[in-house]
CSV table of C-alpha atoms and ligand atoms in Angstrom, one decimal:
chain,number,residue,atom,x,y,z
A,1,MET,CA,102.3,12.1,153.0
A,2,ASP,CA,101.7,9.6,150.3
A,3,ALA,CA,104.4,7.3,148.7
A,4,SER,CA,104.1,9.1,145.4
A,5,VAL,CA,107.1,11.4,146.3
A,6,SER,CA,109.5,8.5,146.1
A,7,GLN,CA,109.0,7.3,142.5
A,8,ALA,CA,106.8,4.5,143.7
A,9,THR,CA,107.2,1.3,141.7
A,10,ASP,CA,105.3,-1.0,144.0
A,11,GLN,CA,102.5,-1.6,141.4
A,12,PHE,CA,105.1,-3.2,139.1
A,13,GLU,CA,107.3,-6.0,140.5
A,14,LEU,CA,110.9,-4.9,140.2
A,15,ASN,CA,113.6,-7.4,141.1
A,16,ALA,CA,116.5,-6.7,143.5
A,17,ASP,CA,118.9,-5.9,140.7
A,18,GLN,CA,116.4,-3.4,139.2
A,19,ARG,CA,115.9,-1.7,142.5
A,20,ALA,CA,119.7,-1.4,142.9
A,21,ILE,CA,120.0,0.1,139.4
A,22,GLN,CA,117.3,2.6,140.2
A,23,GLU,CA,118.9,3.6,143.5
A,24,MET,CA,122.3,3.9,142.0
A,25,THR,CA,121.0,6.2,139.2
A,26,GLN,CA,118.9,8.2,141.6
A,27,SER,CA,122.0,9.0,143.8
A,28,PHE,CA,124.1,9.9,140.8
A,29,ALA,CA,121.4,12.1,139.5
A,30,ALA,CA,120.9,13.8,142.8
A,31,GLU,CA,124.6,14.4,143.3
A,32,GLU,CA,125.9,15.2,139.8
A,33,VAL,CA,123.0,16.4,137.8
A,34,ALA,CA,120.2,18.0,139.9
A,35,PRO,CA,122.4,20.7,141.6
A,36,HIS,CA,123.5,22.0,138.2
A,37,ALA,CA,120.5,21.5,136.0
A,38,LEU,CA,119.1,25.0,136.2
A,39,ASP,CA,122.5,26.6,135.6
A,40,TRP,CA,123.1,24.4,132.5
A,41,ASP,CA,119.7,25.4,131.2
A,42,ARG,CA,120.2,29.1,131.8
A,43,GLU,CA,123.7,29.1,130.4
A,44,LYS,CA,123.0,26.7,127.6
A,45,HIS,CA,125.9,24.7,128.8
A,46,PHE,CA,126.5,21.2,127.5
A,47,PRO,CA,128.1,19.2,130.4
A,48,ALA,CA,130.0,16.7,128.3
A,49,ASP,CA,132.2,15.9,131.3
A,50,VAL,CA,129.2,14.9,133.5
A,51,VAL,CA,127.7,12.9,130.6
A,52,ARG,CA,131.0,11.0,130.1
A,53,ARG,CA,131.1,10.3,133.8
A,54,THR,CA,128.0,8.0,133.3
A,55,GLY,CA,130.2,5.7,131.1
A,56,PRO,CA,131.8,4.0,134.1
A,57,LEU,CA,128.3,3.5,135.6
A,58,GLY,CA,127.3,1.5,132.5
A,59,PHE,CA,125.0,4.1,130.9
A,60,GLY,CA,127.0,4.3,127.6
A,61,GLY,CA,125.7,0.9,126.4
A,62,ILE,CA,122.8,0.0,128.7
A,63,TYR,CA,121.4,-2.7,126.5
A,64,ILE,CA,124.6,-3.5,124.5
A,65,GLY,CA,126.5,-6.7,125.0
A,66,ASP,CA,129.2,-6.9,127.7
A,67,ASP,CA,131.8,-8.2,125.2
A,68,VAL,CA,132.2,-4.6,123.9
A,69,GLY,CA,131.8,-2.9,127.3
A,70,GLY,CA,128.0,-2.7,127.4
A,71,SER,CA,125.9,-3.4,130.5
A,72,GLY,CA,123.8,-6.1,128.8
A,73,LEU,CA,120.7,-4.9,130.6
A,74,GLY,CA,117.1,-5.0,129.3
A,75,ARG,CA,114.7,-2.3,128.2
A,76,LEU,CA,112.9,-2.1,131.5
A,77,ASP,CA,116.2,-1.6,133.2
A,78,ALA,CA,116.9,1.2,130.8
A,79,VAL,CA,113.6,2.8,131.4
A,80,LEU,CA,114.3,2.9,135.1
A,81,ILE,CA,117.6,4.6,134.4
A,82,PHE,CA,116.2,7.3,132.1
A,83,GLU,CA,113.3,7.9,134.5
A,84,ALA,CA,115.7,8.5,137.4
A,85,LEU,CA,118.0,10.7,135.4
A,86,ALA,CA,115.1,12.8,134.1
A,87,ALA,CA,113.9,13.5,137.6
A,88,ALA,CA,117.1,15.6,137.8
A,89,CYS,CA,117.1,16.9,134.2
A,90,PRO,CA,115.0,15.6,131.3
A,91,GLY,CA,117.5,17.0,128.8
A,92,PHE,CA,120.4,15.2,130.3
A,93,SER,CA,118.6,11.9,130.4
A,94,SER,CA,117.3,12.2,126.8
A,95,PHE,CA,120.8,13.0,125.5
A,96,ILE,CA,122.0,9.7,127.0
A,97,SER,CA,119.0,8.0,125.6
A,98,ILE,CA,119.9,9.1,122.0
A,99,HIS,CA,123.5,8.0,122.5
A,100,ASN,CA,122.2,4.5,123.6
A,101,MET,CA,119.8,4.3,120.6
A,102,ALA,CA,122.6,5.0,118.1
A,103,GLY,CA,125.0,2.6,119.8
A,104,TRP,CA,122.4,-0.1,119.9
A,105,MET,CA,121.9,0.1,116.2
A,106,ILE,CA,125.6,-0.7,115.7
A,107,ASP,CA,125.4,-3.5,118.2
A,108,ARG,CA,122.3,-5.1,116.7
A,109,PHE,CA,123.0,-4.6,113.0
A,110,GLY,CA,126.8,-4.1,112.7
A,111,SER,CA,129.3,-6.8,111.8
A,112,GLU,CA,131.6,-8.2,114.5
A,113,GLU,CA,134.4,-6.0,113.1
A,114,GLN,CA,132.1,-2.9,113.3
A,115,ARG,CA,131.1,-3.8,116.8
A,116,GLN,CA,134.7,-4.1,118.0
A,117,ARG,CA,135.7,-0.9,116.1
A,118,PHE,CA,133.0,1.4,117.4
A,119,LEU,CA,131.3,0.0,120.5
A,120,PRO,CA,134.1,-0.1,123.2
A,121,LYS,CA,134.6,3.6,122.8
A,122,LEU,CA,130.8,4.3,122.7
A,123,THR,CA,130.0,2.2,125.8
A,124,SER,CA,132.8,3.8,127.8
A,125,MET,CA,131.5,7.2,126.5
A,126,GLU,CA,134.9,8.2,125.2
A,127,TRP,CA,132.9,8.8,122.1
A,128,LEU,CA,129.3,10.2,122.0
A,129,ALA,CA,126.9,9.3,119.3
A,130,SER,CA,124.1,11.1,117.3
A,131,TYR,CA,121.2,9.6,115.4
A,132,CYS,CA,120.7,11.3,112.0
A,133,LEU,CA,117.4,10.7,110.3
A,134,THR,CA,115.4,13.9,110.1
A,135,GLU,CA,116.0,16.3,107.1
A,136,PRO,CA,114.8,19.8,106.4
A,137,GLY,CA,112.3,18.4,103.9
A,138,ALA,CA,111.6,15.0,105.6
A,139,GLY,CA,110.5,14.7,109.2
A,140,SER,CA,107.5,12.6,109.9
A,141,ASP,CA,107.7,11.3,106.3
A,142,ALA,CA,111.3,10.0,107.0
A,143,ALA,CA,111.3,7.6,104.1
A,144,ALA,CA,111.3,10.7,101.8
A,145,LEU,CA,114.8,11.6,102.9
A,146,LYS,CA,117.1,12.9,100.2
A,147,THR,CA,120.6,12.8,101.6
A,148,ARG,CA,122.4,10.6,99.1
A,149,ALA,CA,125.4,8.3,99.5
A,150,VAL,CA,127.1,7.2,96.3
A,151,LYS,CA,129.7,4.4,96.3
A,152,SER,CA,133.0,5.6,94.9
A,153,GLY,CA,135.9,3.2,95.1
A,154,GLY,CA,136.3,2.2,98.7
A,155,ASP,CA,134.1,5.0,100.0
A,156,TYR,CA,130.6,6.3,100.2
A,157,VAL,CA,130.3,10.0,99.2
A,158,LEU,CA,127.5,11.7,101.0
A,159,ASN,CA,125.6,14.9,100.0
A,160,GLY,CA,122.7,16.4,101.8
A,161,SER,CA,121.8,17.7,105.3
A,162,LYS,CA,120.1,16.5,108.5
A,163,GLN,CA,118.0,18.7,110.6
A,164,PHE,CA,117.5,19.0,114.4
A,165,ILE,CA,120.3,16.6,115.2
A,166,SER,CA,120.9,16.2,119.0
A,167,GLY,CA,124.5,16.5,120.0
A,168,ALA,CA,125.6,17.6,116.5
A,169,GLY,CA,128.9,19.4,116.5
A,170,ASP,CA,129.9,18.0,119.9
A,171,ASN,CA,129.4,14.3,119.3
A,172,ASP,CA,132.0,12.0,117.7
A,173,ILE,CA,129.9,9.5,115.8
A,174,TYR,CA,126.9,10.2,113.5
A,175,VAL,CA,124.7,7.1,112.7
A,176,THR,CA,123.2,8.4,109.4
A,177,MET,CA,120.3,7.3,107.2
A,178,ALA,CA,121.1,8.1,103.6
A,179,ARG,CA,119.7,7.1,100.2
A,180,THR,CA,121.8,4.6,98.3
A,181,GLY,CA,118.9,3.4,96.1
A,182,ASP,CA,115.6,4.3,94.7
A,183,ASP,CA,112.9,6.5,96.3
A,184,GLY,CA,111.1,5.1,99.3
A,185,PRO,CA,112.1,3.2,102.4
A,186,LYS,CA,113.9,0.4,100.5
A,187,GLY,CA,116.4,2.8,99.1
A,188,VAL,CA,117.7,3.9,102.5
A,189,SER,CA,121.0,2.7,104.1
A,190,THR,CA,122.6,3.3,107.5
A,191,ILE,CA,126.2,4.6,107.5
A,192,VAL,CA,128.3,5.4,110.5
A,193,VAL,CA,130.0,8.8,109.9
A,194,PRO,CA,132.9,9.8,112.2
A,195,LYS,CA,133.2,13.5,113.2
A,196,ASP,CA,136.5,13.9,111.3
A,197,ALA,CA,135.1,12.7,108.0
A,198,PRO,CA,136.2,15.1,105.2
A,199,GLY,CA,133.2,17.1,104.0
A,200,LEU,CA,131.2,16.9,107.3
A,201,SER,CA,130.2,20.2,108.9
A,202,PHE,CA,127.5,21.5,111.3
A,203,GLY,CA,125.1,24.4,111.3
A,204,PRO,CA,124.8,26.9,114.2
A,205,ALA,CA,123.2,25.8,117.4
A,206,GLU,CA,119.4,26.1,117.2
A,207,HIS,CA,117.7,28.5,119.7
A,208,LYS,CA,115.1,26.1,121.3
A,209,MET,CA,112.3,26.3,123.8
A,210,GLY,CA,113.9,23.7,126.1
A,211,TRP,CA,116.6,21.0,126.2
A,212,HIS,CA,119.0,23.9,126.6
A,213,MET,CA,121.8,21.8,128.1
A,214,GLN,CA,122.4,19.9,124.8
A,215,PRO,CA,123.2,21.3,121.4
A,216,THR,CA,120.9,20.8,118.4
A,217,ARG,CA,122.4,21.6,115.0
A,218,GLN,CA,122.1,20.7,111.3
A,219,VAL,CA,124.6,18.1,110.1
A,220,ILE,CA,125.8,18.9,106.6
A,221,PHE,CA,127.4,16.5,104.1
A,222,GLU,CA,129.3,18.1,101.2
A,223,ASP,CA,131.1,15.4,99.2
A,224,CYS,CA,131.6,13.8,102.6
A,225,LYS,CA,133.8,10.7,102.3
A,226,VAL,CA,133.2,7.7,104.6
A,227,PRO,CA,134.8,4.3,104.2
A,228,ALA,CA,132.4,1.8,102.6
A,229,GLU,CA,133.1,-0.5,105.6
A,230,ASN,CA,131.0,1.9,107.7
A,231,LEU,CA,127.8,0.7,106.1
A,232,LEU,CA,125.6,-1.2,108.6
A,233,ALA,CA,124.1,-4.5,107.5
A,234,SER,CA,123.4,-4.1,103.7
A,235,GLU,CA,122.3,-1.4,101.3
A,236,GLY,CA,118.6,-0.9,101.6
A,237,ALA,CA,118.3,-2.1,105.2
A,238,GLY,CA,118.6,1.4,106.7
A,239,PHE,CA,115.0,2.3,107.1
A,240,GLY,CA,114.3,-0.8,109.1
A,241,ILE,CA,117.4,-0.2,111.2
A,242,ALA,CA,116.2,3.4,111.9
A,243,MET,CA,112.7,2.2,112.9
A,244,ALA,CA,114.1,-0.6,115.1
A,245,GLY,CA,116.2,2.0,117.0
A,246,LEU,CA,113.1,4.2,117.5
A,247,ASP,CA,111.1,1.4,119.2
A,248,GLY,CA,113.5,1.5,122.2
A,249,GLY,CA,114.1,5.2,121.8
A,250,ARG,CA,110.4,6.0,122.2
A,251,LEU,CA,110.3,4.1,125.5
A,252,ASN,CA,113.4,6.0,126.7
A,253,ILE,CA,111.9,9.4,125.7
A,254,ALA,CA,108.7,8.4,127.5
A,255,ALA,CA,110.8,7.5,130.6
A,256,CYS,CA,112.4,11.0,130.4
A,257,SER,CA,108.9,12.5,130.5
A,258,LEU,CA,107.9,10.3,133.4
A,259,GLY,CA,110.9,11.3,135.5
A,260,GLY,CA,110.3,15.0,134.7
A,261,ALA,CA,106.6,14.7,135.6
A,262,GLN,CA,107.4,13.0,138.9
A,263,SER,CA,109.8,15.7,139.8
A,264,ALA,CA,107.1,18.3,138.9
A,265,LEU,CA,104.5,16.6,141.1
A,266,ASP,CA,107.0,16.3,144.0
A,267,ARG,CA,107.7,20.0,143.8
A,268,ALA,CA,103.9,20.8,143.6
A,269,LEU,CA,103.3,18.6,146.7
A,270,SER,CA,105.9,20.4,148.7
A,271,TYR,CA,105.0,23.9,147.5
A,272,THR,CA,101.3,23.6,148.0
A,273,ALA,CA,101.9,22.3,151.6
A,274,GLU,CA,103.9,25.4,152.4
A,275,ARG,CA,102.1,28.2,150.4
A,276,GLN,CA,99.4,30.0,152.4
A,277,ALA,CA,96.3,31.7,151.0
A,278,PHE,CA,93.0,32.6,152.7
A,279,GLY,CA,94.4,31.6,156.1
A,280,GLN,CA,95.6,28.1,155.3
A,281,ALA,CA,98.0,26.0,153.2
A,282,ILE,CA,96.7,25.9,149.7
A,283,ASN,CA,96.7,22.1,149.6
A,284,ARG,CA,93.7,22.3,152.0
A,285,PHE,CA,91.5,23.5,149.1
A,286,GLN,CA,89.7,20.5,147.6
A,287,GLY,CA,89.8,22.0,144.1
A,288,LEU,CA,93.6,21.9,144.3
A,289,GLN,CA,93.6,18.4,145.9
A,290,PHE,CA,91.6,17.1,143.0
A,291,LYS,CA,94.3,18.5,140.6
A,292,LEU,CA,97.0,16.7,142.7
A,293,ALA,CA,94.9,13.5,142.6
A,294,ASP,CA,94.6,13.7,138.8
A,295,MET,CA,98.4,14.3,138.5
A,296,GLU,CA,99.2,11.3,140.6
A,297,THR,CA,96.8,9.1,138.6
A,298,GLY,CA,98.3,10.3,135.3
A,299,ILE,CA,101.8,9.5,136.5
A,300,GLN,CA,101.0,6.1,137.8
A,301,ALA,CA,99.0,5.2,134.7
A,302,SER,CA,102.0,6.3,132.6
A,303,ARG,CA,104.4,4.3,134.7
A,304,MET,CA,102.4,1.1,134.4
A,305,MET,CA,101.9,1.6,130.6
A,306,LEU,CA,105.6,2.3,130.1
A,307,TYR,CA,106.9,-0.6,132.1
A,308,THR,CA,104.5,-2.9,130.4
A,309,ALA,CA,105.7,-1.7,127.0
A,310,ALA,CA,109.3,-2.1,128.0
A,311,ALA,CA,108.6,-5.7,129.2
A,312,LYS,CA,107.0,-6.4,125.9
A,313,LEU,CA,110.1,-5.2,124.0
A,314,ASP,CA,112.3,-7.3,126.3
A,315,ALA,CA,110.1,-10.3,125.6
A,316,LYS,CA,110.2,-9.5,121.8
A,317,ALA,CA,106.4,-9.6,121.9
A,318,PRO,CA,104.8,-9.4,118.4
A,319,ASP,CA,102.9,-6.2,119.4
A,320,ALA,CA,105.9,-4.5,121.0
A,321,SER,CA,106.1,-1.8,118.4
A,322,LYS,CA,102.4,-0.9,118.9
A,323,TRP,CA,103.0,-0.8,122.7
A,324,SER,CA,106.1,1.4,122.2
A,325,ALA,CA,104.0,3.8,120.2
A,326,MET,CA,101.1,3.8,122.6
A,327,ALA,CA,103.4,4.3,125.6
A,328,LYS,CA,105.3,7.2,123.9
A,329,ARG,CA,102.0,8.9,122.9
A,330,PHE,CA,100.2,8.4,126.2
A,331,VAL,CA,103.1,9.0,128.6
A,332,THR,CA,104.6,12.1,126.9
A,333,ASP,CA,101.2,13.8,126.6
A,334,THR,CA,100.1,12.9,130.1
A,335,CYS,CA,103.4,13.9,131.7
A,336,PHE,CA,103.5,17.2,129.9
A,337,ASP,CA,100.1,18.0,131.3
A,338,VAL,CA,101.3,17.0,134.8
A,339,ALA,CA,104.3,19.4,134.5
A,340,ASN,CA,102.1,22.2,133.2
A,341,ASP,CA,99.6,21.6,136.1
A,342,ALA,CA,102.5,21.7,138.6
A,343,LEU,CA,103.5,25.1,137.1
A,344,GLN,CA,99.9,26.3,137.6
A,345,LEU,CA,99.9,25.2,141.3
A,346,HIS,CA,103.0,27.3,141.9
A,347,GLY,CA,101.1,30.4,140.8
A,348,GLY,CA,103.5,33.2,139.6
A,349,TYR,CA,106.5,31.5,141.1
A,350,GLY,CA,106.0,28.6,138.7
A,351,TYR,CA,106.8,31.0,135.9
A,352,LEU,CA,110.2,31.8,137.5
A,353,HIS,CA,113.3,29.9,136.5
A,354,GLU,CA,114.6,29.3,140.0
A,355,TYR,CA,111.6,27.2,141.0
A,356,GLY,CA,112.6,24.7,138.3
A,357,VAL,CA,109.0,23.9,137.1
A,358,GLU,CA,109.0,26.0,134.0
A,359,LYS,CA,112.1,24.3,132.8
A,360,LEU,CA,110.4,20.9,133.2
A,361,VAL,CA,107.5,22.2,131.1
A,362,ARG,CA,109.8,23.4,128.4
A,363,ASP,CA,111.9,20.3,128.4
A,364,LEU,CA,109.0,17.9,128.3
A,365,ARG,CA,107.2,19.7,125.5
A,366,VAL,CA,109.6,18.4,122.8
A,367,HIS,CA,109.0,14.8,123.8
A,368,GLN,CA,105.6,15.1,122.1
A,369,ILE,CA,107.3,16.0,118.9
A,370,LEU,CA,110.5,14.0,118.5
A,371,GLU,CA,111.2,10.3,117.9
A,372,GLY,CA,108.0,10.5,115.8
A,373,THR,CA,105.4,13.0,116.7
A,374,ASN,CA,102.4,11.9,118.8
A,375,GLU,CA,100.3,12.2,115.6
A,376,ILE,CA,102.6,9.7,114.0
A,377,MET,CA,102.3,7.5,117.1
A,378,ARG,CA,98.5,7.4,116.4
A,379,VAL,CA,99.2,6.5,112.7
A,380,ILE,CA,101.4,3.5,113.9
A,381,ILE,CA,98.8,2.3,116.5
A,382,ALA,CA,96.0,2.6,114.0
A,383,ARG,CA,97.9,0.6,111.4
A,384,HIS,CA,98.1,-2.2,113.9
A,385,LEU,CA,94.4,-2.0,114.4
A,386,VAL,CA,93.0,-1.5,110.9
A,387,GLY,CA,96.0,-2.1,108.6
A,388,ARG,CA,97.6,0.4,106.2
B,401,LIG,C1,115.0,19.5,119.9
B,401,LIG,C2,114.9,18.5,118.9
B,401,LIG,C3,115.8,17.4,118.8
B,401,LIG,C4,115.7,16.5,117.8
B,401,LIG,N1,116.6,15.5,117.7
B,401,LIG,C5,116.7,14.7,116.6
B,401,LIG,C6,117.8,13.8,116.4
B,401,LIG,O1,118.7,13.7,117.2
B,401,LIG,N2,117.8,13.1,115.3
B,401,LIG,C7,116.8,13.1,114.3
B,401,LIG,O2,116.8,12.4,113.3
B,401,LIG,N3,115.7,14.0,114.5
B,401,LIG,C8,115.6,14.8,115.6
B,401,LIG,N4,114.6,15.7,115.8
B,401,LIG,C9,113.6,15.8,114.7
B,401,LIG,C10,112.2,15.3,115.1
B,401,LIG,O3,112.2,13.9,115.2
B,401,LIG,C11,111.2,15.8,114.1
B,401,LIG,O4,111.1,17.2,114.3
B,401,LIG,C12,109.9,15.1,114.1
B,401,LIG,O5,110.0,13.8,113.6
B,401,LIG,C13,108.8,15.9,113.3
B,401,LIG,O6,109.3,16.2,112.0
B,401,LIG,P1,109.1,17.7,111.4
B,401,LIG,O7,109.6,18.6,112.5
B,401,LIG,O8,109.7,17.7,110.1
B,401,LIG,O9,107.5,17.9,111.4
B,401,LIG,P2,106.5,17.5,110.2
B,401,LIG,O10,106.8,16.1,109.8
B,401,LIG,O11,106.6,18.5,109.1
B,401,LIG,O12,105.1,17.6,110.9
B,401,LIG,C14,104.4,18.8,111.1
B,401,LIG,C15,103.1,18.4,111.7
B,401,LIG,O13,102.3,17.6,110.8
B,401,LIG,C16,101.9,16.4,111.5
B,401,LIG,N5,101.9,15.3,110.6
B,401,LIG,C17,102.8,15.0,109.6
B,401,LIG,N6,102.4,13.8,109.0
B,401,LIG,C18,101.2,13.5,109.5
B,401,LIG,C19,100.3,12.4,109.3
B,401,LIG,N7,100.5,11.5,108.4
B,401,LIG,N8,99.1,12.4,110.0
B,401,LIG,C20,98.9,13.3,111.0
B,401,LIG,N9,99.7,14.3,111.3
B,401,LIG,C21,100.9,14.4,110.5
B,401,LIG,C22,103.0,16.2,112.6
B,401,LIG,O14,102.5,15.4,113.6
B,401,LIG,C23,103.2,17.6,113.0
B,401,LIG,O15,102.3,18.0,113.9
B,401,LIG,C24,114.6,16.6,116.8
B,401,LIG,C25,113.7,17.6,116.9
B,401,LIG,C26,113.8,18.6,117.9
B,401,LIG,C27,112.8,19.7,118.0
């Protein structure tokens, strides 16, 4: 059998530290996540305890400085971690990805006082963080957001609501984009809202297609008071902060798709070697082999593109945003197709929960929608090519 079953990375030179990170994550995922992933999905159980157990492994602040408990790793290292976690459960991996995105925004744009106040508890995962940008009336057009924050004495008073917020209701910290100024992106600010802020509440858990192991709810602000010192950077800087967070977030989500797709291909390779039809294992049919060949090609192309995009972000390359968008678009589309093809290769059994493949299809589907839809990724890429 071919090396594809072992998350091959030989086409991209990883150093010894990166291989060690990859192996450590794979063994955690195999022991602590994979055996429970189907139960969590079926029972819609949020395993906060297992999520928090990744804190001591350094997953609470993967690319946050070590002075506040972070791991001080790079974007490529992070991609390796999310890919390995997602092979066990894409929803679990993406939850940790969003926590890291929100924490990084505080690390990168917060004051020293804010870093010291929030980050040690976020990197240890004593606190979990949400990223609050989307609103009921503003998704792709995020700069049209309406949640307002008005300065009143030593506080900001927030009114409005956020839609589809991952971890809402369970998490401790809400990194929130709110309007402090005029319409458009320049009127947006980023405010860190703690869960116990007066006037903060949450909608009921959404009934979703996938990502069942993590809650998605509305976040509602009704005269919600937050100390003014929770503003990140300055008023008006918030849209840029939100977009900077997404550059890395998009790579992480793509890594979650890649890990899920690799798991789907591995399952398809095992299943088609065992399953008999017309007197032989079904992987003897060339039509089916061609499908496996295309799946492997899609996965390896995704991996090369994603690792290249991550290396560009690490190098602060001027075209890193374009590469993040291209990788997110290509990898999440390709890997969804791979998972869906794996389901097809399992025949009717692929449609059954216990085989694990239909969960991968459901989990990977949302990656084509969130952190900017794949249509918006094309908008970003095209802007880099032809201007606004
Ligand atoms: C499970 C889940 C978890 C989520 N978690 C979070 C979270 O933690 N935090 C957060 O802030 N958000 C989160 N989101 C929200 C997500 O980012 C948005 O759903 C997404 O950005 C799309 O916004 P929308 O749903 O309002 O769709 P719309 O913006 O209304 O888009 C509808 C359709 O129109 C297309 N479209 C819109 N504008 C254009 C254009 N200019 N050109 C071409 N096509 C266009 C879109 O691509 C899409 O196909 C989550 C969503 C889901 C489903």
